[in-house]
mmCIF file of C-alpha atoms in Angstrom:
data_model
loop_
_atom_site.group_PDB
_atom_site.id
_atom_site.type_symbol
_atom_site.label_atom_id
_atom_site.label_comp_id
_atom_site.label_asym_id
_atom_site.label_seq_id
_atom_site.Cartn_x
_atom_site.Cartn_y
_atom_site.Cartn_z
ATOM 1 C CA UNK A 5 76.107 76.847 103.119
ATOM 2 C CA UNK A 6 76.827 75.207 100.301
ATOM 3 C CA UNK A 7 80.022 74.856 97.874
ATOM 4 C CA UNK A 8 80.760 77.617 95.398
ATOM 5 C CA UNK A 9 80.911 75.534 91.767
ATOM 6 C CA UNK A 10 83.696 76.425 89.832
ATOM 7 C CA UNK A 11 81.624 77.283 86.990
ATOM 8 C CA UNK A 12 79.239 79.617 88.937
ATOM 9 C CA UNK A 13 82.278 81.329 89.976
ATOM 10 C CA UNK A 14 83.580 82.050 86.287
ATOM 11 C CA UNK A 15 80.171 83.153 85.605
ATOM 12 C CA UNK A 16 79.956 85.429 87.948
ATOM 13 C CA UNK A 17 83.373 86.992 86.841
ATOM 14 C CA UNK A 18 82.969 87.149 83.490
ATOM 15 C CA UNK A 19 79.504 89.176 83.947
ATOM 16 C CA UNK A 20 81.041 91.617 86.674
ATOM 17 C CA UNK A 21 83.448 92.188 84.208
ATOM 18 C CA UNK A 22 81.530 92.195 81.095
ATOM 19 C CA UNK A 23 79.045 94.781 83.184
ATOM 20 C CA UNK A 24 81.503 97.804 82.918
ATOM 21 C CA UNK A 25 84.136 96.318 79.656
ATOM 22 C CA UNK A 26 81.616 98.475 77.305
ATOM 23 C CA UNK A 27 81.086 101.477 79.144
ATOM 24 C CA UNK A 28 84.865 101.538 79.709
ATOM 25 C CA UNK A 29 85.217 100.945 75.597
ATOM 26 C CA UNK A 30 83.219 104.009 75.320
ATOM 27 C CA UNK A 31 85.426 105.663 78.001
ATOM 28 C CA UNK A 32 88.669 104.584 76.093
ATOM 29 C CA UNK A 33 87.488 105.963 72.913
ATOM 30 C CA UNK A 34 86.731 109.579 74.083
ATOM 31 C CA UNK A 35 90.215 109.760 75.396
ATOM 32 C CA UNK A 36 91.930 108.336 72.662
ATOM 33 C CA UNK A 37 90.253 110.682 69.617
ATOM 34 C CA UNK A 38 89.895 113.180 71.598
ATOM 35 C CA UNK A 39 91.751 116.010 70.045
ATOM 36 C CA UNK A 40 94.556 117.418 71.294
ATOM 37 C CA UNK A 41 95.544 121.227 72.092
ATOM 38 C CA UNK A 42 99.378 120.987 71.319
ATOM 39 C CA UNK A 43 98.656 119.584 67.423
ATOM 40 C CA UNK A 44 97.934 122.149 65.129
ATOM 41 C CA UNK A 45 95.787 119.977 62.742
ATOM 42 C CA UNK A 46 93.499 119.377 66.302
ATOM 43 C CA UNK A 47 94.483 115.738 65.722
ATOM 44 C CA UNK A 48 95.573 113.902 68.464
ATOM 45 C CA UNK A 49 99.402 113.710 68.746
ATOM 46 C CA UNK A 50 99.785 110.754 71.117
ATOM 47 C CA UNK A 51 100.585 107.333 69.502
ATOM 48 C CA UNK A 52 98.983 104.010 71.201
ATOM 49 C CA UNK A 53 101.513 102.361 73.539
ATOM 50 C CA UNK A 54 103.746 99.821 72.424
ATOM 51 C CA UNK A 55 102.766 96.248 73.076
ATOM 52 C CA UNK A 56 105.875 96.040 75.240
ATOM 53 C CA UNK A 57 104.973 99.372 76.856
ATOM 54 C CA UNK A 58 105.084 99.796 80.754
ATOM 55 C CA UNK A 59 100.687 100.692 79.902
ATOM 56 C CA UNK A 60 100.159 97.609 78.090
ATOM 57 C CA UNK A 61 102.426 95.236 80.951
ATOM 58 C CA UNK A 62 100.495 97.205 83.745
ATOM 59 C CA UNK A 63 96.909 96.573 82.346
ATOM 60 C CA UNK A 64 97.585 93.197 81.297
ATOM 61 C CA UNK A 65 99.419 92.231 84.436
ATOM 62 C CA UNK A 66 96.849 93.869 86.615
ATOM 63 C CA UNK A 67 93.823 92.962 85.000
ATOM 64 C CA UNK A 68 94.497 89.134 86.210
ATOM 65 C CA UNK A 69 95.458 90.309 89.656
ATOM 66 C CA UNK A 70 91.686 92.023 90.055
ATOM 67 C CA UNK A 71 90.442 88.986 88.618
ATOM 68 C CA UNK A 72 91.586 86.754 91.464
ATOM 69 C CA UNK A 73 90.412 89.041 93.984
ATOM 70 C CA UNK A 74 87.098 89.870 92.783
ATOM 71 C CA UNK A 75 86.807 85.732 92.795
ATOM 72 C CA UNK A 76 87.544 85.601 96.313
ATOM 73 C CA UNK A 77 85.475 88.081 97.408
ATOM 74 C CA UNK A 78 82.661 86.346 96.006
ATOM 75 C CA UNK A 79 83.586 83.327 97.721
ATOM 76 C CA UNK A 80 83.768 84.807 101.181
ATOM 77 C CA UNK A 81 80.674 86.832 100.375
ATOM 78 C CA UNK A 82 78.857 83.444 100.444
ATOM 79 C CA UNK A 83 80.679 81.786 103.432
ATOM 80 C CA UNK A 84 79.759 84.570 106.037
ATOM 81 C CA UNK A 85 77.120 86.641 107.752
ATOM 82 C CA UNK A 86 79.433 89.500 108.938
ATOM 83 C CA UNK A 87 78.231 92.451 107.211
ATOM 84 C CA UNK A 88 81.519 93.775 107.720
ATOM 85 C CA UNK A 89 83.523 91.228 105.679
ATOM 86 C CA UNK A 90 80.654 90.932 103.171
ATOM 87 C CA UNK A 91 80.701 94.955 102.591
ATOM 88 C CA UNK A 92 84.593 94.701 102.171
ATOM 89 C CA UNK A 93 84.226 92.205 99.823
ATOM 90 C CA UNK A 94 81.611 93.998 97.614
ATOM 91 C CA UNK A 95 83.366 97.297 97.537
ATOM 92 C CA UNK A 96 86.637 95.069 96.286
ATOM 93 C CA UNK A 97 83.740 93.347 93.691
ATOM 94 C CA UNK A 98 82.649 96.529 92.494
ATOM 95 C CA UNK A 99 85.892 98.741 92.193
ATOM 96 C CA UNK A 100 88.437 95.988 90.945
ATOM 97 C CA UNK A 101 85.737 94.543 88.217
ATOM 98 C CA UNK A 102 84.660 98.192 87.303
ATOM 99 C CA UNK A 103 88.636 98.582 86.471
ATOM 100 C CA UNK A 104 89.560 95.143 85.698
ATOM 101 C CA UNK A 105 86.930 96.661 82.758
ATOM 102 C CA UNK A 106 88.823 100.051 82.424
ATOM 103 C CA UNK A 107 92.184 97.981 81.737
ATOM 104 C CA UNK A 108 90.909 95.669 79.174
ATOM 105 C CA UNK A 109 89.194 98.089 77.478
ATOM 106 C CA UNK A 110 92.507 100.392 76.924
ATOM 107 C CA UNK A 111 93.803 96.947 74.991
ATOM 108 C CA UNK A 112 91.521 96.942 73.097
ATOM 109 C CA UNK A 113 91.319 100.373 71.938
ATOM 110 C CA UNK A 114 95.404 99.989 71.848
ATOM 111 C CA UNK A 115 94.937 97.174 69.215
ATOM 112 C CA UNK A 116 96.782 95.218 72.092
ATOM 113 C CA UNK A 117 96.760 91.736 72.825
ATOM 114 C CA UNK A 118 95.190 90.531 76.344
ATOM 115 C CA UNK A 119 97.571 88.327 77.370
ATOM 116 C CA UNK A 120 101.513 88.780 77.026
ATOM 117 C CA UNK A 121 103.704 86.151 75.359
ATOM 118 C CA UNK A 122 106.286 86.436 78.078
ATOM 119 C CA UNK A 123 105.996 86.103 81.888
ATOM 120 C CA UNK A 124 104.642 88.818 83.802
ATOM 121 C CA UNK A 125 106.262 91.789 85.909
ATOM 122 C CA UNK A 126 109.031 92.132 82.699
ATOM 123 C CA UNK A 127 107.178 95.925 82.278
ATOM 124 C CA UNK A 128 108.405 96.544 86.001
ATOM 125 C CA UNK A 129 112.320 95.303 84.807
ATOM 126 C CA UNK A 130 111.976 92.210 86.382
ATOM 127 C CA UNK A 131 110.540 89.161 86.057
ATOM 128 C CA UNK A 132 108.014 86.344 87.489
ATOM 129 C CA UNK A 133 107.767 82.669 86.829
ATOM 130 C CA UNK A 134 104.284 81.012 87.427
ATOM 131 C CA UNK A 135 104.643 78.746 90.318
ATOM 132 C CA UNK A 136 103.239 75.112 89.928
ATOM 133 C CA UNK A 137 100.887 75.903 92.789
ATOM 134 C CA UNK A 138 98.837 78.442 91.109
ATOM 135 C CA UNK A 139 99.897 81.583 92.040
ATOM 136 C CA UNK A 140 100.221 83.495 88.692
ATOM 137 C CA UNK A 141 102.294 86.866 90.357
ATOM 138 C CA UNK A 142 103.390 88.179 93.693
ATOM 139 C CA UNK A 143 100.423 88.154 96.366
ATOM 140 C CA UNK A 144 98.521 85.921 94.407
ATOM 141 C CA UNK A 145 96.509 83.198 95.727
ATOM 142 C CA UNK A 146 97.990 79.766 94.953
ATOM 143 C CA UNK A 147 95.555 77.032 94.448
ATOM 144 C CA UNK A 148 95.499 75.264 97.726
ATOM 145 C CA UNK A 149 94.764 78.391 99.543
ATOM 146 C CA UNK A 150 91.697 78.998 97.250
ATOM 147 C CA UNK A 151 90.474 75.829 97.619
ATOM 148 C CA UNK A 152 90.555 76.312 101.581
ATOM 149 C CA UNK A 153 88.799 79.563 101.412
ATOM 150 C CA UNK A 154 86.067 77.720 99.559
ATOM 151 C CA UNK A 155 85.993 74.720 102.028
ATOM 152 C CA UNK A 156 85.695 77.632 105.093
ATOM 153 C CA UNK A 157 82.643 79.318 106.790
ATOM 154 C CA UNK A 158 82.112 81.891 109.201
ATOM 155 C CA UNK A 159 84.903 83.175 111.382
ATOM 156 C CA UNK A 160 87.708 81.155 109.494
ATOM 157 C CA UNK A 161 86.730 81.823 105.970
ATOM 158 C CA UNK A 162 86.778 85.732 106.841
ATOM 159 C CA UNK A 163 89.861 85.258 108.480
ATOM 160 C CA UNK A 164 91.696 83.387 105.684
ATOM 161 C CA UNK A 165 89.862 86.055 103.268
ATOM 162 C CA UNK A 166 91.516 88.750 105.377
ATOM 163 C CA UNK A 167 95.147 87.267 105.165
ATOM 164 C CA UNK A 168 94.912 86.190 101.511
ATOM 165 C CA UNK A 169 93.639 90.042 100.470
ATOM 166 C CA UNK A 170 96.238 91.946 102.665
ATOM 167 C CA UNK A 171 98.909 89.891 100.969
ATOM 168 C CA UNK A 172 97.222 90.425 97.244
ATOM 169 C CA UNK A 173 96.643 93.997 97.857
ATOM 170 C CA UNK A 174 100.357 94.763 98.994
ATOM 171 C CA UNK A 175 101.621 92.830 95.985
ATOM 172 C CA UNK A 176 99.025 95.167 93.893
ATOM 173 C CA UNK A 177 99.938 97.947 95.747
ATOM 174 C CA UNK A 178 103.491 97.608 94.772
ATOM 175 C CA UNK A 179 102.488 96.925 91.245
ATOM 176 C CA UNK A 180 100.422 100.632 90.878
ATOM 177 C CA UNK A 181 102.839 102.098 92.328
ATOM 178 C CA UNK A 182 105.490 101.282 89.814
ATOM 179 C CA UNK A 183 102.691 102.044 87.213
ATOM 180 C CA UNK A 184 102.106 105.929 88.390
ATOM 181 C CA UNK A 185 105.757 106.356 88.170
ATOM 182 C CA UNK A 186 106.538 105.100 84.480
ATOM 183 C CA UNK A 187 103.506 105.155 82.777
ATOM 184 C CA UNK A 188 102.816 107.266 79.757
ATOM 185 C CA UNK A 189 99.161 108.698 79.632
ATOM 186 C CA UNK A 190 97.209 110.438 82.689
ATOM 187 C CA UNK A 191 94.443 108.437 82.621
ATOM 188 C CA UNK A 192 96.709 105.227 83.205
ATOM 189 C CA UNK A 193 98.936 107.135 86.018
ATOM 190 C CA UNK A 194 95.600 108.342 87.559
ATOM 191 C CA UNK A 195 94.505 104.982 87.794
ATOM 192 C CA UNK A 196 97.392 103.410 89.310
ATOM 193 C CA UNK A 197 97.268 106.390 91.526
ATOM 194 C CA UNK A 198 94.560 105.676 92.758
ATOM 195 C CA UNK A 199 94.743 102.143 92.813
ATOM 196 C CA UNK A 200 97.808 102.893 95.488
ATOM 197 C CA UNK A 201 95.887 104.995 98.011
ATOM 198 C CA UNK A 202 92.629 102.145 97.514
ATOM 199 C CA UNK A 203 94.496 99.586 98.471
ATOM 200 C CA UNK A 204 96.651 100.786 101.081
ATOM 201 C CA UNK A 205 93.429 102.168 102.728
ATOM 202 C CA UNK A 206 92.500 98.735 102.687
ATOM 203 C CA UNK A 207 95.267 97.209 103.884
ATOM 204 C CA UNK A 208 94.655 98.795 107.471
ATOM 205 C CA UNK A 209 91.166 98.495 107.275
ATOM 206 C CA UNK A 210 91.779 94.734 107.337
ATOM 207 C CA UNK A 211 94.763 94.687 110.289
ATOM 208 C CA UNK A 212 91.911 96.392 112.006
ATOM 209 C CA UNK A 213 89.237 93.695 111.090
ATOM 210 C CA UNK A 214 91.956 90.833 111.775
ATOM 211 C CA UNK A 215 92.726 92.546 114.787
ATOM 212 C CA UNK A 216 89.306 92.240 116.024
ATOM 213 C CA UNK A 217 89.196 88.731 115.652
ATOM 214 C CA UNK A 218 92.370 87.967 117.786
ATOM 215 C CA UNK A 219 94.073 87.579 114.608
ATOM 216 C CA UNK A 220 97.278 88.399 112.945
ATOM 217 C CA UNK A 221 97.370 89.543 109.298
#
């Protein structure tokens, strides 16, 4: 198999999350004019969030979590035959792009920026300094361990995928679930709901799948 360019895998990104950004503008918009019962003028009552809102530092801060592992699910898609690793990574494709989408679309209907002027994880009451080695937030990916899932195939690549998203997904785990406890509207807590039981299902899915490979997550 050959190398994934760099530049194929940006492309391949931006269009999964492209794909589902308008449909979740559309989305966005329904739920922010909708009217609302409580307001006697039938206008809605409920301001946007604040830019330093615990909405706008969860979709922000989330958004670039998906991102990296909808990129390395594309990588191990392409550096294995195992249907089972290659289904696993399309579900994560589908789901995290599709709300990777959801999330950037609230920002914009928010009249939010996309990208915070301060590190991330200060919506959670702490914060998170970049590391040199690429890893942008807890559970992320640093650089070196990207570019060995790219350099893998077959039995090592999905184990190294396996590792690598069990880590990502606790750290995202632990991220929606401080989301569904703080945030403001439903449709974000429902999210980050879900986003908790997702992941978690995940995360034994793949002990089971290391497991079968004599491996330890």
């Amino acid at each position: 198999m050959t190398a994934l360019a760099p530049a194929r895998s940006t492309r391949r990104l931006v269009l999964a999350g492209a794909s589902v950004l308008l449909v979740a503008l559309g989305l966005v918009a329904l739920m922010v004019v909708r009217p609302s019962a409580a307001s006697p003028s039938g206008a809605s009552s409920q301001s946007a969030p604040a830019e330093d809102s615990v909405d706008a530092g969860f979709a922000r801060d989330m958004a670039i979590h998906h991102q990296q592992a909808v990129e390395m699910s594309f990588i191990v898609r392409d550096r294995t035959d195992d249907e089972d690793v290659r289904r696993l990574a399309y579900d994560i494709i589908n789901t995290q792009a599709n709300q990777r989408g959801m999330m950037l679309g609230w920002l914009e209907m928010w009249g939010l920026p996309k990208s915070a002027a301060g590190p991330p994880m200060k919506w959670m009451g702490h914060t998170f300094t970049p590391t040199d080695d690429g890893s942008l937030m807890p559970g992320m990916a640093t650089d070196a361990e990207l570019a060995a899932l790219t350099a893998a195939k077959d039995e090592k690549a999905e184990i190294l995928f396996l590792r690598l998203m069990t880590v990502h997904h606790r750290a995202g785990a632990d991220m929606a679930q401080a989301a569904a406890g703080a945030a403001r509207p439903d449709a974000v807590r429902n999210l980050a709901e879900g986003m908790v039981r997702g992941q978690q299902s995940e995360i034994g899915l793949m002990a089971d799948m290391l497991k079968d490979r004599g491996a330890k997550p």
